[in-house]
Amino acid sequence: MKPNKHITLIFLLLAANTLLAQVTFETKVSKKKLGINERLRVDFEMDKDGDNFTPPSFDGFTVIGGPNTSVSNSWLNGSHRYKKTYSYFLSPKSRGNFTIKQATVEIGGDIYKTSPVEIEVTAAVEVPRDANDPNYIADQSIHLVAEISQPNPYLNEAISIVYKLYVSPNTGVSNFKEIDNPRYNDFWSQNIEIDGLKAQNGTYDGEEYLYVVLRKVVLYPQKT
């Protein structure tokens, strides 16, 4: 009986190691070399459902979109395929070589990490004007504007800033969210309450647009 127990134990250990080896958690990027005026998409993909996902800090980049989460389940020839993806859209802050560092996730009680990915940011490049390219559509049809009441205030003089998001009527944007708060160094600030995010008719650069007032704030300069 003892040999049988040993065989069973070895089989269980092999099965456990096989299950662990089957977990795939990796980083995929839209490109590894881009101009400073381009955007980078980063996807963190796993083939098992995980918890406590932690992205890297994205040093050298500004997060302009995400995290967006997608899950797919499919069956092929009786085999189940699962994929969960966390997507981010990044804008480079400067030229140079950067690293998309490790993301982590917990799957089945174990911690998994992605491999780092090297990214090179070059000088600005000419972006092809493809009318069907989402980046081109966004650049041409969506504009964030800060309207300042007084660009040269005195010390402690109140000035107001109104943040407006202009969207072309031809763009199918129906949902958005603020991903970062503005910072006002050397100013005392007070947010003004707005009555919901209501779309209004307006003009941008002489063309008809819809716009939403995202935020109103009053600033008081504390330093000359």
Tab-separated table of C-alpha atoms in Angstrom:
chain	number	residue	atom	x	y	z
A	1	MET	CA	0.000	0.000	0.000
A	2	LYS	CA	2.829	2.418	0.723
A	3	PRO	CA	4.088	2.493	-2.878
A	4	ASN	CA	0.575	3.284	-4.062
A	5	LYS	CA	0.379	6.219	-1.646
A	6	HIS	CA	3.685	7.508	-2.964
A	7	ILE	CA	2.468	7.214	-6.533
A	8	THR	CA	-0.747	9.066	-5.648
A	9	LEU	CA	1.207	11.842	-3.915
A	10	ILE	CA	3.563	12.237	-6.878
A	11	PHE	CA	0.598	12.361	-9.243
A	12	LEU	CA	-1.072	15.105	-7.186
A	13	LEU	CA	2.127	17.154	-7.092
A	14	LEU	CA	2.549	16.822	-10.847
A	15	ALA	CA	-1.076	17.821	-11.404
A	16	ALA	CA	-0.670	20.890	-9.181
A	17	ASN	CA	2.499	21.954	-10.989
A	18	THR	CA	0.772	21.480	-14.333
A	19	LEU	CA	-2.102	23.743	-13.266
A	20	LEU	CA	0.309	26.421	-12.091
A	21	ALA	CA	2.259	26.249	-15.338
A	22	GLN	CA	-0.911	26.799	-17.324
A	23	VAL	CA	-1.490	30.317	-15.959
A	24	THR	CA	-0.540	33.028	-18.446
A	25	PHE	CA	-0.251	36.654	-17.322
A	26	GLU	CA	1.472	39.000	-19.740
A	27	THR	CA	1.810	42.591	-20.939
A	28	LYS	CA	0.978	43.510	-24.526
A	29	VAL	CA	1.651	46.956	-26.017
A	30	SER	CA	0.382	48.542	-29.218
A	31	LYS	CA	3.960	49.453	-30.190
A	32	LYS	CA	7.431	49.445	-28.642
A	33	LYS	CA	8.618	52.584	-30.439
A	34	LEU	CA	6.453	55.679	-30.748
A	35	GLY	CA	6.691	59.438	-31.216
A	36	ILE	CA	6.127	61.768	-28.306
A	37	ASN	CA	2.911	62.930	-29.996
A	38	GLU	CA	1.508	59.392	-30.199
A	39	ARG	CA	-0.415	57.282	-27.724
A	40	LEU	CA	0.407	53.885	-26.328
A	41	ARG	CA	-2.057	51.148	-25.479
A	42	VAL	CA	-1.036	48.695	-22.767
A	43	ASP	CA	-3.007	45.496	-22.140
A	44	PHE	CA	-2.471	43.190	-19.177
A	45	GLU	CA	-3.926	39.807	-20.127
A	46	MET	CA	-4.539	36.707	-18.021
A	47	ASP	CA	-6.097	33.375	-18.940
A	48	LYS	CA	-7.409	32.675	-15.422
A	49	ASP	CA	-9.657	34.880	-13.326
A	50	GLY	CA	-7.608	36.755	-10.752
A	51	ASP	CA	-8.010	39.115	-7.813
A	52	ASN	CA	-6.116	42.114	-6.443
A	53	PHE	CA	-4.763	43.263	-9.805
A	54	THR	CA	-2.136	45.983	-9.327
A	55	PRO	CA	-0.828	47.934	-12.342
A	56	PRO	CA	2.672	49.439	-12.511
A	57	SER	CA	3.256	53.151	-11.917
A	58	PHE	CA	3.745	53.949	-15.658
A	59	ASP	CA	6.764	56.185	-14.996
A	60	GLY	CA	7.359	58.600	-17.880
A	61	PHE	CA	3.754	58.445	-19.063
A	62	THR	CA	0.435	60.089	-18.294
A	63	VAL	CA	-2.573	57.793	-18.058
A	64	ILE	CA	-5.205	59.309	-20.364
A	65	GLY	CA	-7.588	56.353	-20.364
A	66	GLY	CA	-8.300	53.290	-18.270
A	67	PRO	CA	-8.354	50.991	-16.631
A	68	ASN	CA	-10.865	49.389	-18.980
A	69	THR	CA	-11.717	45.783	-18.158
A	70	SER	CA	-12.911	43.154	-20.610
A	71	VAL	CA	-13.638	39.446	-20.170
A	72	SER	CA	-14.152	36.831	-22.861
A	73	ASN	CA	-15.263	33.207	-22.568
A	74	SER	CA	-15.241	30.856	-25.531
A	75	TRP	CA	-15.403	27.157	-26.301
A	76	LEU	CA	-13.374	25.584	-29.099
A	77	ASN	CA	-13.551	21.858	-29.809
A	78	GLY	CA	-14.804	21.248	-26.286
A	79	SER	CA	-12.026	23.299	-24.714
A	80	HIS	CA	-12.863	26.346	-22.585
A	81	ARG	CA	-10.875	29.520	-23.208
A	82	TYR	CA	-10.945	32.447	-20.805
A	83	LYS	CA	-9.285	35.845	-21.114
A	84	LYS	CA	-9.438	38.870	-18.851
A	85	THR	CA	-7.795	42.124	-19.923
A	86	TYR	CA	-7.008	45.391	-18.170
A	87	SER	CA	-6.327	48.133	-20.739
A	88	TYR	CA	-4.646	51.520	-20.309
A	89	PHE	CA	-3.982	54.354	-22.747
A	90	LEU	CA	-0.811	56.350	-22.132
A	91	SER	CA	0.715	59.578	-23.402
A	92	PRO	CA	4.520	59.958	-23.118
A	93	LYS	CA	5.830	62.896	-21.088
A	94	SER	CA	9.235	63.133	-22.761
A	95	ARG	CA	11.586	61.446	-25.192
A	96	GLY	CA	13.785	58.584	-24.045
A	97	ASN	CA	13.742	54.924	-23.092
A	98	PHE	CA	11.185	53.796	-20.541
A	99	THR	CA	10.021	50.562	-18.961
A	100	ILE	CA	6.489	49.343	-18.440
A	101	LYS	CA	7.186	47.658	-15.129
A	102	GLN	CA	5.622	44.554	-13.662
A	103	ALA	CA	1.923	44.274	-12.929
A	104	THR	CA	0.789	41.757	-10.315
A	105	VAL	CA	-2.329	39.673	-9.796
A	106	GLU	CA	-3.410	36.938	-7.390
A	107	ILE	CA	-4.675	33.726	-8.981
A	108	GLY	CA	-5.546	30.696	-6.895
A	109	GLY	CA	-3.735	32.106	-3.885
A	110	ASP	CA	-0.488	32.672	-5.803
A	111	ILE	CA	0.977	35.995	-6.966
A	112	TYR	CA	1.851	36.336	-10.643
A	113	LYS	CA	3.879	39.099	-12.275
A	114	THR	CA	4.221	40.253	-15.859
A	115	SER	CA	7.600	40.730	-17.501
A	116	PRO	CA	8.819	44.339	-17.969
A	117	VAL	CA	8.485	45.807	-21.472
A	118	GLU	CA	10.937	48.362	-22.877
A	119	ILE	CA	9.473	51.352	-24.738
A	120	GLU	CA	11.348	53.930	-26.826
A	121	VAL	CA	9.850	57.416	-27.230
A	122	THR	CA	11.249	59.431	-30.139
A	123	ALA	CA	10.704	62.916	-31.503
A	124	ALA	CA	7.257	63.765	-32.818
A	125	VAL	CA	6.234	61.837	-35.912
A	126	GLU	CA	3.746	62.604	-38.621
A	127	VAL	CA	0.603	60.711	-37.708
A	128	PRO	CA	-1.342	59.328	-40.697
A	129	ARG	CA	-4.710	61.036	-40.972
A	130	ASP	CA	-6.952	58.007	-41.133
A	131	ALA	CA	-10.562	59.125	-40.737
A	132	ASN	CA	-11.375	55.764	-39.136
A	133	ASP	CA	-8.532	55.882	-36.598
A	134	PRO	CA	-9.950	56.418	-33.058
A	135	ASN	CA	-6.916	58.509	-32.052
A	136	TYR	CA	-7.364	60.806	-35.043
A	137	ILE	CA	-11.099	61.119	-34.383
A	138	ALA	CA	-10.442	62.032	-30.748
A	139	ASP	CA	-7.796	64.620	-31.624
A	140	GLN	CA	-10.046	66.290	-34.177
A	141	SER	CA	-13.414	66.030	-32.442
A	142	ILE	CA	-12.861	66.206	-28.663
A	143	HIS	CA	-11.346	69.211	-26.895
A	144	LEU	CA	-10.839	70.015	-23.208
A	145	VAL	CA	-10.753	73.766	-22.560
A	146	ALA	CA	-10.002	75.775	-19.408
A	147	GLU	CA	-11.566	79.256	-19.506
A	148	ILE	CA	-9.742	81.670	-17.162
A	149	SER	CA	-11.393	84.926	-16.106
A	150	GLN	CA	-8.134	86.771	-15.360
A	151	PRO	CA	-4.766	85.460	-16.604
A	152	ASN	CA	-2.759	88.121	-14.695
A	153	PRO	CA	-4.336	88.489	-11.246
A	154	TYR	CA	-3.060	90.421	-8.253
A	155	LEU	CA	-2.163	88.759	-4.957
A	156	ASN	CA	-5.342	87.331	-3.354
A	157	GLU	CA	-7.475	88.506	-6.294
A	158	ALA	CA	-10.205	85.956	-7.020
A	159	ILE	CA	-10.125	84.388	-10.469
A	160	SER	CA	-12.424	81.717	-11.866
A	161	ILE	CA	-11.667	78.747	-14.083
A	162	VAL	CA	-14.339	76.836	-15.981
A	163	TYR	CA	-13.388	73.475	-17.494
A	164	LYS	CA	-15.419	72.560	-20.573
A	165	LEU	CA	-15.360	69.413	-22.668
A	166	TYR	CA	-16.291	70.087	-26.302
A	167	VAL	CA	-17.465	67.139	-28.412
A	168	SER	CA	-18.355	67.216	-32.086
A	169	PRO	CA	-21.998	66.190	-32.746
A	170	ASN	CA	-20.654	63.656	-35.257
A	171	THR	CA	-18.719	61.818	-32.545
A	172	GLY	CA	-20.585	59.088	-30.691
A	173	VAL	CA	-19.304	59.977	-27.220
A	174	SER	CA	-21.925	59.328	-24.551
A	175	ASN	CA	-19.861	58.552	-21.462
A	176	PHE	CA	-16.681	59.890	-19.890
A	177	LYS	CA	-15.024	60.274	-16.516
A	178	GLU	CA	-12.412	62.479	-14.893
A	179	ILE	CA	-9.193	60.522	-14.332
A	180	ASP	CA	-7.131	63.157	-12.544
A	181	ASN	CA	-7.728	66.308	-10.521
A	182	PRO	CA	-5.999	69.585	-11.421
A	183	ARG	CA	-3.441	70.875	-8.928
A	184	TYR	CA	-3.091	74.547	-8.097
A	185	ASN	CA	0.333	75.244	-6.635
A	186	ASP	CA	0.574	78.588	-4.763
A	187	PHE	CA	-3.194	79.103	-4.996
A	188	TRP	CA	-5.978	78.703	-2.482
A	189	SER	CA	-8.826	76.984	-4.321
A	190	GLN	CA	-12.550	76.509	-3.834
A	191	ASN	CA	-14.699	74.278	-6.025
A	192	ILE	CA	-18.057	75.660	-7.169
A	193	GLU	CA	-20.880	73.126	-7.235
A	194	ILE	CA	-22.368	72.473	-10.664
A	195	ASP	CA	-25.865	71.158	-11.321
A	196	GLY	CA	-25.018	67.897	-13.052
A	197	LEU	CA	-23.229	67.295	-16.342
A	198	LYS	CA	-25.647	68.712	-18.899
A	199	ALA	CA	-24.819	68.868	-22.598
A	200	GLN	CA	-25.262	72.319	-24.130
A	201	ASN	CA	-24.932	73.750	-27.617
A	202	GLY	CA	-21.907	75.906	-28.325
A	203	THR	CA	-19.138	76.623	-30.807
A	204	TYR	CA	-15.477	75.643	-30.904
A	205	ASP	CA	-13.118	77.233	-33.420
A	206	GLY	CA	-16.128	78.531	-35.343
A	207	GLU	CA	-17.861	75.150	-35.603
A	208	GLU	CA	-20.963	73.859	-33.819
A	209	TYR	CA	-20.198	71.600	-30.869
A	210	LEU	CA	-21.844	70.128	-27.809
A	211	TYR	CA	-20.107	70.931	-24.549
A	212	VAL	CA	-20.321	69.956	-20.897
A	213	VAL	CA	-19.108	72.026	-17.956
A	214	LEU	CA	-16.967	69.570	-15.994
A	215	ARG	CA	-15.743	71.761	-13.181
A	216	LYS	CA	-15.811	75.315	-11.839
A	217	VAL	CA	-13.242	76.596	-9.381
A	218	VAL	CA	-12.259	79.914	-7.799
A	219	LEU	CA	-8.556	80.533	-7.152
A	220	TYR	CA	-6.807	83.050	-4.923
A	221	PRO	CA	-3.091	83.617	-5.654
A	222	GLN	CA	-0.966	83.232	-2.519
A	223	LYS	CA	2.372	84.257	-4.023
A	224	THR	CA	3.522	87.010	-6.416
